[in-house]
PDB file of N, CA and C in Angstrom:
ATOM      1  N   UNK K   1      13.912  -3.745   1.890  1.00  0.00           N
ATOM      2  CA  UNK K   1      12.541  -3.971   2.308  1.00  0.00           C
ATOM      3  C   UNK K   1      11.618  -3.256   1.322  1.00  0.00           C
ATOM      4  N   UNK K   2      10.790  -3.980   0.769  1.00  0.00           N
ATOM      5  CA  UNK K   2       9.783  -3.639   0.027  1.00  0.00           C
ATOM      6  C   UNK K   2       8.882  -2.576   0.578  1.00  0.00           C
ATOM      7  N   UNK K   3       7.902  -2.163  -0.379  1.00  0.00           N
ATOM      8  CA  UNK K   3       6.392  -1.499   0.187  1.00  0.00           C
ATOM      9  C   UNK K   3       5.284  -2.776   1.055  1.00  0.00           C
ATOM     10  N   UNK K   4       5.330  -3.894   0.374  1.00  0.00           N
ATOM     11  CA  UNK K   4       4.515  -4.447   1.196  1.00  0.00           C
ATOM     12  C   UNK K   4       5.155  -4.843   2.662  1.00  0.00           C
ATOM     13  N   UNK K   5       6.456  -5.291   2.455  1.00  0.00           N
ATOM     14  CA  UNK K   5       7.332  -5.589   4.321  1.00  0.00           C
ATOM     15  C   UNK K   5       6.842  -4.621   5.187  1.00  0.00           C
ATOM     16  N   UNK K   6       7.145  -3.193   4.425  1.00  0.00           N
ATOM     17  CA  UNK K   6       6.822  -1.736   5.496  1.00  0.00           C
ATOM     18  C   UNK K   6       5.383  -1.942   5.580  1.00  0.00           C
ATOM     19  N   UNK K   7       4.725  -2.162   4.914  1.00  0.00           N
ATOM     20  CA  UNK K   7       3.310  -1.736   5.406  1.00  0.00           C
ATOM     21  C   UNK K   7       2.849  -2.996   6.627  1.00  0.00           C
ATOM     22  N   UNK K   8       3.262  -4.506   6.548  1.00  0.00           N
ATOM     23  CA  UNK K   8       3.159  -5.245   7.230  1.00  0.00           C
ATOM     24  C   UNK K   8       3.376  -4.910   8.805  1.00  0.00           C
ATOM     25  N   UNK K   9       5.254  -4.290   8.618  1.00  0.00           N
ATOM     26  CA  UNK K   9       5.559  -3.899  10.105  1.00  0.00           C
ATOM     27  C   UNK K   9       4.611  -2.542  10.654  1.00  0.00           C
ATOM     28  N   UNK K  10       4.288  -1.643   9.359  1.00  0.00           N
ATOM     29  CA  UNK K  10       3.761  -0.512  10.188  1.00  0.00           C
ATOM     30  C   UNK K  10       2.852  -0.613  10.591  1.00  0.00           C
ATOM     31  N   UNK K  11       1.741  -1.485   9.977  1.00  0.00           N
ATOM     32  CA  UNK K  11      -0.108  -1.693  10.609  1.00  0.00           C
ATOM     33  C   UNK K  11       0.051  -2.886  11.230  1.00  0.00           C
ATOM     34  N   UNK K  12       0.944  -3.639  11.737  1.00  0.00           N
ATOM     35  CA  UNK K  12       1.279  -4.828  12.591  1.00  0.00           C
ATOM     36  C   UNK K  12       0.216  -5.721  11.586  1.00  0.00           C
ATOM     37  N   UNK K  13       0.042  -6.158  10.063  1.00  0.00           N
ATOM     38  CA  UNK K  13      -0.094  -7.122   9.844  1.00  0.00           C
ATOM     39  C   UNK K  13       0.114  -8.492  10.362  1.00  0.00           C
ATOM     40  N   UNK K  14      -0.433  -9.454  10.879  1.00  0.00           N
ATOM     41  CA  UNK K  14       0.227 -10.319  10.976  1.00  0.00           C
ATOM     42  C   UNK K  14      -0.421 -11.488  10.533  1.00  0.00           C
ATOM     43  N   UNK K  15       0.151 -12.916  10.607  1.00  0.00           N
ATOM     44  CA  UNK K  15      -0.118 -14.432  10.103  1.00  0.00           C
ATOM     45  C   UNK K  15      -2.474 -14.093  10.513  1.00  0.00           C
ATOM     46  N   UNK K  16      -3.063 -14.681   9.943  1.00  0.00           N
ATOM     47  CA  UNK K  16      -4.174 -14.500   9.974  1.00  0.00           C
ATOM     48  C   UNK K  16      -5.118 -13.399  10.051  1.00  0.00           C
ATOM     49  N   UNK K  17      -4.675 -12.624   9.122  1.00  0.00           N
ATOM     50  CA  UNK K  17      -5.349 -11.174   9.441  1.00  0.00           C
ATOM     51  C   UNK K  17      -5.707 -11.121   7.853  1.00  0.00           C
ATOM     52  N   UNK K  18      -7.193 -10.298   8.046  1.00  0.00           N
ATOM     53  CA  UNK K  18      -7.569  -9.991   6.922  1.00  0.00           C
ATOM     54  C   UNK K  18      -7.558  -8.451   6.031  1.00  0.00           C
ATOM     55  N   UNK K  19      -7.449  -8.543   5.935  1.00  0.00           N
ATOM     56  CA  UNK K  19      -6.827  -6.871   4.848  1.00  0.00           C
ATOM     57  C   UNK K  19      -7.855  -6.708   3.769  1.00  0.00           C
ATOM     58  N   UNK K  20      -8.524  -5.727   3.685  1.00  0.00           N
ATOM     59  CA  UNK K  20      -9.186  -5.423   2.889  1.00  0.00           C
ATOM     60  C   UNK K  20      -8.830  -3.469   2.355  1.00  0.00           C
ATOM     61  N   UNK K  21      -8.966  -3.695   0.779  1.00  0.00           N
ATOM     62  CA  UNK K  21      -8.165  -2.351   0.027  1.00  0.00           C
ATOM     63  C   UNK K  21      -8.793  -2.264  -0.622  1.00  0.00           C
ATOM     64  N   UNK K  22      -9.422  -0.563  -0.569  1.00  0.00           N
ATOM     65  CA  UNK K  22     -10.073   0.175  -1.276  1.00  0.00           C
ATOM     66  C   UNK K  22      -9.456   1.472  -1.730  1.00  0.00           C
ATOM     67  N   UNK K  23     -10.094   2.244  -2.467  1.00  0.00           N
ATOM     68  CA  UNK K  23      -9.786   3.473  -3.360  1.00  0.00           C
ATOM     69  C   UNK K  23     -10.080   3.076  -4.386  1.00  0.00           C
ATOM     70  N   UNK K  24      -9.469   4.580  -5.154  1.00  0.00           N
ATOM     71  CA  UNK K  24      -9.092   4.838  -6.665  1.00  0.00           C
ATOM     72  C   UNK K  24      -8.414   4.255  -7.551  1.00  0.00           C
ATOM     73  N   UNK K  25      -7.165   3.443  -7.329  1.00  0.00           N
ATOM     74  CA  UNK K  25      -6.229   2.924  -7.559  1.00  0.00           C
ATOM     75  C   UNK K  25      -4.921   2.657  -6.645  1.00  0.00           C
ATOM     76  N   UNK K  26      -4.438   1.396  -7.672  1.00  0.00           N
ATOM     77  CA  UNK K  26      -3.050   0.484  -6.678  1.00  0.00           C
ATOM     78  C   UNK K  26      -3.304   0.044  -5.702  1.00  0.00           C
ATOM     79  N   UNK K  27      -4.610  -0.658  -5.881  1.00  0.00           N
ATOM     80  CA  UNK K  27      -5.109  -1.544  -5.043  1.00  0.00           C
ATOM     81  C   UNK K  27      -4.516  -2.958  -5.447  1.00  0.00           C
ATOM     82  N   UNK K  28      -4.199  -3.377  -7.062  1.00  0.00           N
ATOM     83  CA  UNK K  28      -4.060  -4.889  -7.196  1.00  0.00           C
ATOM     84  C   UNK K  28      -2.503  -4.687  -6.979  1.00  0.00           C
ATOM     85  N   UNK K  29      -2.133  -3.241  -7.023  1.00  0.00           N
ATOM     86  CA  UNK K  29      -0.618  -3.812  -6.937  1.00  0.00           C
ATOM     87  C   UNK K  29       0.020  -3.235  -5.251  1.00  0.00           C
ATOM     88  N   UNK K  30      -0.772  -2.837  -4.502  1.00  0.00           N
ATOM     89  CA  UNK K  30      -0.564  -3.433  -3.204  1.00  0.00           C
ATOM     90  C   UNK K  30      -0.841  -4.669  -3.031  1.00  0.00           C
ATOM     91  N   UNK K  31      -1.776  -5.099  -3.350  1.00  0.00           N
ATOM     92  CA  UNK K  31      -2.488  -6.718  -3.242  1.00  0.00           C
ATOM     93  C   UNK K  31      -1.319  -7.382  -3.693  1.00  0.00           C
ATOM     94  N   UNK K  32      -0.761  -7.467  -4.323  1.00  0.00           N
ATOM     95  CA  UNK K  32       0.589  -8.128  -4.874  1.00  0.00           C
ATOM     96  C   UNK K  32       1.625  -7.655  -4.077  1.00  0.00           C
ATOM     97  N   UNK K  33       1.958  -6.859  -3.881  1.00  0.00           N
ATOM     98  CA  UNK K  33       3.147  -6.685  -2.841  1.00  0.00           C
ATOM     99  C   UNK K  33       3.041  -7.440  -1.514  1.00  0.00           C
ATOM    100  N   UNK K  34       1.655  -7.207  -1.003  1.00  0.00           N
ATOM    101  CA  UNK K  34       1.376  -7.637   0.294  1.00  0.00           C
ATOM    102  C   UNK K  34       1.265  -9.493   0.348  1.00  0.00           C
ATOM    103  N   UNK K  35       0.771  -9.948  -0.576  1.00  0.00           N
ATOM    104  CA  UNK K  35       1.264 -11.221  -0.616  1.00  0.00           C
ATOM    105  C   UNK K  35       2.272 -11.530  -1.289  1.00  0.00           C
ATOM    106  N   UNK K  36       3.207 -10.715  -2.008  1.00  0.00           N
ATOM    107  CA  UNK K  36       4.261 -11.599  -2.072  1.00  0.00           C
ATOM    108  C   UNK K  36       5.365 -11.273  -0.670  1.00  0.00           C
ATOM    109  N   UNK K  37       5.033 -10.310   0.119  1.00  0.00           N
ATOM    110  CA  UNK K  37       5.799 -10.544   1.632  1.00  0.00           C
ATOM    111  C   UNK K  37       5.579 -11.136   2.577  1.00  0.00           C
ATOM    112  N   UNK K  38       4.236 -11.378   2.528  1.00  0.00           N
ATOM    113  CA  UNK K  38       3.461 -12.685   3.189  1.00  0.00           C
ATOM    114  C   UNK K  38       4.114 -14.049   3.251  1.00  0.00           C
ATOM    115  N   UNK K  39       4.095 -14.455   2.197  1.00  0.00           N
ATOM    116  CA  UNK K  39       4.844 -15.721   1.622  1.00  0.00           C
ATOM    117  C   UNK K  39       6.023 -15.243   1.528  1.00  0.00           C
ATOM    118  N   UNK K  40       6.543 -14.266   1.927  1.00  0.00           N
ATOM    119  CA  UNK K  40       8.155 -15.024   1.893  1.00  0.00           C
ATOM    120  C   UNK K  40       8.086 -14.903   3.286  1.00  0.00           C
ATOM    121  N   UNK K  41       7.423 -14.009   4.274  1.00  0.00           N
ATOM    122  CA  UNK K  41       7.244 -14.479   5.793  1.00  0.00           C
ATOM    123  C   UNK K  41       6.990 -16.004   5.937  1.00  0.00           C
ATOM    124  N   UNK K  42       6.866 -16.625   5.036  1.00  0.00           N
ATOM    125  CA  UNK K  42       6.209 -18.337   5.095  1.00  0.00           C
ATOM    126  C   UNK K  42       4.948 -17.819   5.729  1.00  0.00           C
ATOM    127  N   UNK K  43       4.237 -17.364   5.552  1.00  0.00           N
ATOM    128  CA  UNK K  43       2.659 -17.310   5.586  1.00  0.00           C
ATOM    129  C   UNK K  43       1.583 -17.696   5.065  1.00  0.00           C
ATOM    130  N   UNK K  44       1.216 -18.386   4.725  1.00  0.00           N
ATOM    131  CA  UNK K  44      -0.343 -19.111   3.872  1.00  0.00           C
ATOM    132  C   UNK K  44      -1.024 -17.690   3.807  1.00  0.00           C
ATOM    133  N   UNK K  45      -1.014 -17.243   2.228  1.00  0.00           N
ATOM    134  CA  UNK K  45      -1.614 -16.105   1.794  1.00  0.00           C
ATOM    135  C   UNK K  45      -2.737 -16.094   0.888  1.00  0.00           C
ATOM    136  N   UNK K  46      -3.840 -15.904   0.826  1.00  0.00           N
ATOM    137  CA  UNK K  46      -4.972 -15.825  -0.314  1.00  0.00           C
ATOM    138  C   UNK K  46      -5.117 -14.436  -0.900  1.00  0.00           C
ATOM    139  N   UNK K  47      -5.316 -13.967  -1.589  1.00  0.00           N
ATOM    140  CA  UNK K  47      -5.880 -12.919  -2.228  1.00  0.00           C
ATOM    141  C   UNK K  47      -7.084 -12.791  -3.320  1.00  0.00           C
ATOM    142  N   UNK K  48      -7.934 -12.053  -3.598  1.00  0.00           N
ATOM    143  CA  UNK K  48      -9.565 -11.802  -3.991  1.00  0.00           C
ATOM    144  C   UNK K  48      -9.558 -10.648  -4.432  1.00  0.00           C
ATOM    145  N   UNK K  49     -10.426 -10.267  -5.163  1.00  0.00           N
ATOM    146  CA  UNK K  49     -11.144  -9.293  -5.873  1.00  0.00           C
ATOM    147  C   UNK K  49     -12.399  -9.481  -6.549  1.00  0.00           C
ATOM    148  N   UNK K  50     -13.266  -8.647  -5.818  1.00  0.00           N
ATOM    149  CA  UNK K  50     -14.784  -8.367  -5.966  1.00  0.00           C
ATOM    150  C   UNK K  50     -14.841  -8.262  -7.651  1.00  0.00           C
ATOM    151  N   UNK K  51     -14.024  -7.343  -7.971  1.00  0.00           N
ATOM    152  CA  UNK K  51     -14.152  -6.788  -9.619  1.00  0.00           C
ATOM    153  C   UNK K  51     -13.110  -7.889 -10.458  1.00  0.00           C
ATOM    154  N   UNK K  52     -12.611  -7.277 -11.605  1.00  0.00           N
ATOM    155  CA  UNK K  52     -11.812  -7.985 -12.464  1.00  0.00           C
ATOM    156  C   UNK K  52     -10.781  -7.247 -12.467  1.00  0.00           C
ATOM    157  N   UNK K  53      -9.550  -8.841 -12.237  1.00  0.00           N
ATOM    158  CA  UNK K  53      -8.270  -7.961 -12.636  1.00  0.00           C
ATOM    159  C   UNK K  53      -7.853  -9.057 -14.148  1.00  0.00           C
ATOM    160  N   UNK K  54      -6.767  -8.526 -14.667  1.00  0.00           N
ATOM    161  CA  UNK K  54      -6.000  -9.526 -15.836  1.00  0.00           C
ATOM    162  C   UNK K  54      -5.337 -10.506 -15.685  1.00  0.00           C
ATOM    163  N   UNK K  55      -5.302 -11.628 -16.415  1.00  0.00           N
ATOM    164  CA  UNK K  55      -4.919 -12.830 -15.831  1.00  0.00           C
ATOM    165  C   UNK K  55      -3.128 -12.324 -15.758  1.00  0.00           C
ATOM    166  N   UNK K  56      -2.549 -11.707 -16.307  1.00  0.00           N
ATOM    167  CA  UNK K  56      -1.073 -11.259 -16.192  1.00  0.00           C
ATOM    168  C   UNK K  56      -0.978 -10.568 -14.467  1.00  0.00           C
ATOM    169  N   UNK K  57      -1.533  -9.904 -13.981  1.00  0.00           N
ATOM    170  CA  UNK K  57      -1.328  -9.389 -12.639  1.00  0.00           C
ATOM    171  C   UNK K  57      -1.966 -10.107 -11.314  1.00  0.00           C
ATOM    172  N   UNK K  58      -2.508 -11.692 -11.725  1.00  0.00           N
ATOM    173  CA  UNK K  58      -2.142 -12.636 -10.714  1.00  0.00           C
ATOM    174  C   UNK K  58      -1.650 -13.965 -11.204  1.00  0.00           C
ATOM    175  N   UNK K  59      -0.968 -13.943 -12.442  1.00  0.00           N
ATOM    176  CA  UNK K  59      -0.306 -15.011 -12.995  1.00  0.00           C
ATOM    177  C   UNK K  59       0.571 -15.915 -11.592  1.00  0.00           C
ATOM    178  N   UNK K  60       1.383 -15.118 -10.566  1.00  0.00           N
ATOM    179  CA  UNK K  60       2.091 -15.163  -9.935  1.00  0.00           C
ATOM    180  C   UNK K  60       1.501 -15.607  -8.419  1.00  0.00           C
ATOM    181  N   UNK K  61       0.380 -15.118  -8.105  1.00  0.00           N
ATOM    182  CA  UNK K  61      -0.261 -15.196  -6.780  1.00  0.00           C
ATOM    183  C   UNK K  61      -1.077 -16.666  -6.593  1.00  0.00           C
ATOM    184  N   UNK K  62      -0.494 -18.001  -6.696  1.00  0.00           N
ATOM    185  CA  UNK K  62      -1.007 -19.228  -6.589  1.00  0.00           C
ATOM    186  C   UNK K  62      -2.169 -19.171  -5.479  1.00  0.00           C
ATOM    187  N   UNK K  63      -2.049 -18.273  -4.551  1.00  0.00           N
ATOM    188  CA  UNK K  63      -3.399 -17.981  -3.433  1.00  0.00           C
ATOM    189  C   UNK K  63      -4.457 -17.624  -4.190  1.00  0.00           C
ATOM    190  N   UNK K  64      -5.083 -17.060  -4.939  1.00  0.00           N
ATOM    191  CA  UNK K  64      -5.692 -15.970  -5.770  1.00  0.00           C
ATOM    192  C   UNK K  64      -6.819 -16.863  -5.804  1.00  0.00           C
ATOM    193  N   UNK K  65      -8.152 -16.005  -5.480  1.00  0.00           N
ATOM    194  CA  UNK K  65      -9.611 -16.553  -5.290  1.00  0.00           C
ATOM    195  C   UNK K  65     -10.187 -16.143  -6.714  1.00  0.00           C
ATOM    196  N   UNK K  66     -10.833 -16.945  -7.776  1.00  0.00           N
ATOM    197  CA  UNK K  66     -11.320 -16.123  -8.520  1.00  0.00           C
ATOM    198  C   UNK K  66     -12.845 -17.400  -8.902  1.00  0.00           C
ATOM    199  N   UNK K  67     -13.982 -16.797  -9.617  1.00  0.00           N
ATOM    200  CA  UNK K  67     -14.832 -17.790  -9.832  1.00  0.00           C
ATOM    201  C   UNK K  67     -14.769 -17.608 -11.683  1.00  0.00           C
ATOM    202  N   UNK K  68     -14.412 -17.229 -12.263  1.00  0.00           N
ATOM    203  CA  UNK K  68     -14.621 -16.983 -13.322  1.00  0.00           C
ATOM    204  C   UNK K  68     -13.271 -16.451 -14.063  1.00  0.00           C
ATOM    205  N   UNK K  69     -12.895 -17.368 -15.520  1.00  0.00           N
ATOM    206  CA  UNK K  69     -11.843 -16.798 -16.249  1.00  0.00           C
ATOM    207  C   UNK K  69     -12.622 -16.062 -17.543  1.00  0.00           C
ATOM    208  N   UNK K  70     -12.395 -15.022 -17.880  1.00  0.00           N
ATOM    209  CA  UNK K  70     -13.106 -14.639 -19.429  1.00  0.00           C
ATOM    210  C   UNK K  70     -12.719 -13.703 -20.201  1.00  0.00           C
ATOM    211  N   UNK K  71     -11.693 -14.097 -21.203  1.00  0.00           N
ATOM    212  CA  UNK K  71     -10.504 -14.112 -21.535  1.00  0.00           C
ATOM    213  C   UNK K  71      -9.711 -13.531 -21.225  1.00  0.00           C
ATOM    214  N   UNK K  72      -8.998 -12.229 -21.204  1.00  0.00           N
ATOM    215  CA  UNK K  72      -7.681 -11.777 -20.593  1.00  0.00           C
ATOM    216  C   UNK K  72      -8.298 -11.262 -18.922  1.00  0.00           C
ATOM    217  N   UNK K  73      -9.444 -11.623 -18.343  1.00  0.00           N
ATOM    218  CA  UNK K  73      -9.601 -10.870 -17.202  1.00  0.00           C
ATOM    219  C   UNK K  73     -10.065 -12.048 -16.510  1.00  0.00           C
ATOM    220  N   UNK K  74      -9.717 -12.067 -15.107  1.00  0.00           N
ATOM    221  CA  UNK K  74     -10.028 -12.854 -13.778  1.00  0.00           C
ATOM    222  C   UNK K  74     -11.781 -12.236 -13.193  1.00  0.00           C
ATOM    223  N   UNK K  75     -12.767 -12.603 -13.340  1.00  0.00           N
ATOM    224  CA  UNK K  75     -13.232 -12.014 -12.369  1.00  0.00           C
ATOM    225  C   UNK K  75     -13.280 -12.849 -10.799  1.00  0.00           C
ATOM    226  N   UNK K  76     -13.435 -11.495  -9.965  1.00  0.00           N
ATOM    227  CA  UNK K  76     -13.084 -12.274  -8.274  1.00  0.00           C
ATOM    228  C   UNK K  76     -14.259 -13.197  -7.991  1.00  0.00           C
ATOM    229  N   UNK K  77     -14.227 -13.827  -6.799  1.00  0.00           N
ATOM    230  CA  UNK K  77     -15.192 -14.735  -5.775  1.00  0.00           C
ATOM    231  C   UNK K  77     -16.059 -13.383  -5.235  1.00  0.00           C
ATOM    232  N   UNK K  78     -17.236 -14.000  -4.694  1.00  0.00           N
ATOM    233  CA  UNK K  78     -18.312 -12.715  -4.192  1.00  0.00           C
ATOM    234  C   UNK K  78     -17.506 -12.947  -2.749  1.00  0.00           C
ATOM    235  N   UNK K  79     -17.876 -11.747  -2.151  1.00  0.00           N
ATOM    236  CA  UNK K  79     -17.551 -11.590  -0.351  1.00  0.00           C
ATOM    237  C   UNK K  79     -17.554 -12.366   0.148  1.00  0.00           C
ATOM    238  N   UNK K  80     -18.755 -13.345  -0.084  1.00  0.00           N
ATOM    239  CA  UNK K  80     -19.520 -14.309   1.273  1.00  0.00           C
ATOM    240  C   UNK K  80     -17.618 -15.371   1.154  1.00  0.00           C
ATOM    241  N   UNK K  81     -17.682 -15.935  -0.456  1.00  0.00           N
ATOM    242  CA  UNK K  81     -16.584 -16.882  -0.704  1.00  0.00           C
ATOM    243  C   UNK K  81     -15.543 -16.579   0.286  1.00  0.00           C
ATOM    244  N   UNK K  82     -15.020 -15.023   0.216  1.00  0.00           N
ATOM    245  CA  UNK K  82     -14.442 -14.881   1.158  1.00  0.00           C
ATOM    246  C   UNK K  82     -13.934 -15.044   2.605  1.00  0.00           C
ATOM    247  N   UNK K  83     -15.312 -14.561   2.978  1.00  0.00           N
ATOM    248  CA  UNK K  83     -15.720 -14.573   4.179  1.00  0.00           C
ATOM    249  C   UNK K  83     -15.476 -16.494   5.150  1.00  0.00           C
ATOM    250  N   UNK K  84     -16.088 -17.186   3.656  1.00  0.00           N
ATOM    251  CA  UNK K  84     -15.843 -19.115   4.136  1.00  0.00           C
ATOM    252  C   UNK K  84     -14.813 -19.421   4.080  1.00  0.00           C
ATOM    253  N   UNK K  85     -13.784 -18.801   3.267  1.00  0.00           N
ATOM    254  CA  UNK K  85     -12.605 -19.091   2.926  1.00  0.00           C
ATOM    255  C   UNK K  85     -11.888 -18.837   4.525  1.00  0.00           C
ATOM    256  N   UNK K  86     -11.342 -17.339   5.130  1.00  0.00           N
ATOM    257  CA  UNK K  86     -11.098 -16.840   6.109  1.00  0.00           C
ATOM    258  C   UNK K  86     -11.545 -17.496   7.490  1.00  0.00           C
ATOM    259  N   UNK K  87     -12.815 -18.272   7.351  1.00  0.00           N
ATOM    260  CA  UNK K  87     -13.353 -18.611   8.510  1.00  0.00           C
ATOM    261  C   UNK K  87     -13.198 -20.073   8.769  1.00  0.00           C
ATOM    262  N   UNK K  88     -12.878 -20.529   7.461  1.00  0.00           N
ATOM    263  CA  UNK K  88     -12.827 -21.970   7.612  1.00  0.00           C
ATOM    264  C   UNK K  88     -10.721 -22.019   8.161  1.00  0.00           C
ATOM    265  N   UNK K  89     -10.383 -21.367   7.437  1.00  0.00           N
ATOM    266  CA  UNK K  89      -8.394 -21.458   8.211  1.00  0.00           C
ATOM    267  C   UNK K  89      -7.703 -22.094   7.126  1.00  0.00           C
ATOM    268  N   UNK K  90      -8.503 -22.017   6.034  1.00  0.00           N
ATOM    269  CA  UNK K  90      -7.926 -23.345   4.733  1.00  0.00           C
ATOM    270  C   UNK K  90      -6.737 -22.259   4.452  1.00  0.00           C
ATOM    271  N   UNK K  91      -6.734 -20.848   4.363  1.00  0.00           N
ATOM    272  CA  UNK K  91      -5.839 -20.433   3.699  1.00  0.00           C
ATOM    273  C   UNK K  91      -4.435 -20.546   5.043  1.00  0.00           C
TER     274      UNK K  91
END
């Protein structure tokens, strides 16, 4: 069992819940753990970021919200995107 499985069972993650991660760091690479245990739960998973991550550390995350590519960096969707995304059930 991974870091993201444990953190799922310990904060009772479950299918439609939204998670939001802040701090200092190892935020994108919880964000990556946590959906890749998602999806192997067979869960419909999205993931976002306000700031920029590199296109190498969501090469992998086919969920991944972003509005903008410019060159080696992703920048994310604003909140609200979020917010329509989550509310509408598409993910």
């Amino acid at each position: 069992m991974d870091l993201g499985d444990q953190l799922i069972d310990s904060l009772g993650i479950a299918p439609r819940s939204l998670v939001s991660l802040v701090g200092g760091g190892g935020k994108t690479t919880l964000m990556q753990s946590l959906y890749r245990a998602g999806t192997r739960r067979g869960w419909r998973c999205v993931a976002g970021t306000t700031t920029k991550v590199s296109t190498e550390q969501i090469i992998d995350l086919p969920g991944f919200l972003l509005s903008v590519v410019s060159g080696d960096k992703v920048v994310g969707c604003p909140p609200e995107q979020v917010d329509e995304v989550f509310a509408s059930g598409a993910h």
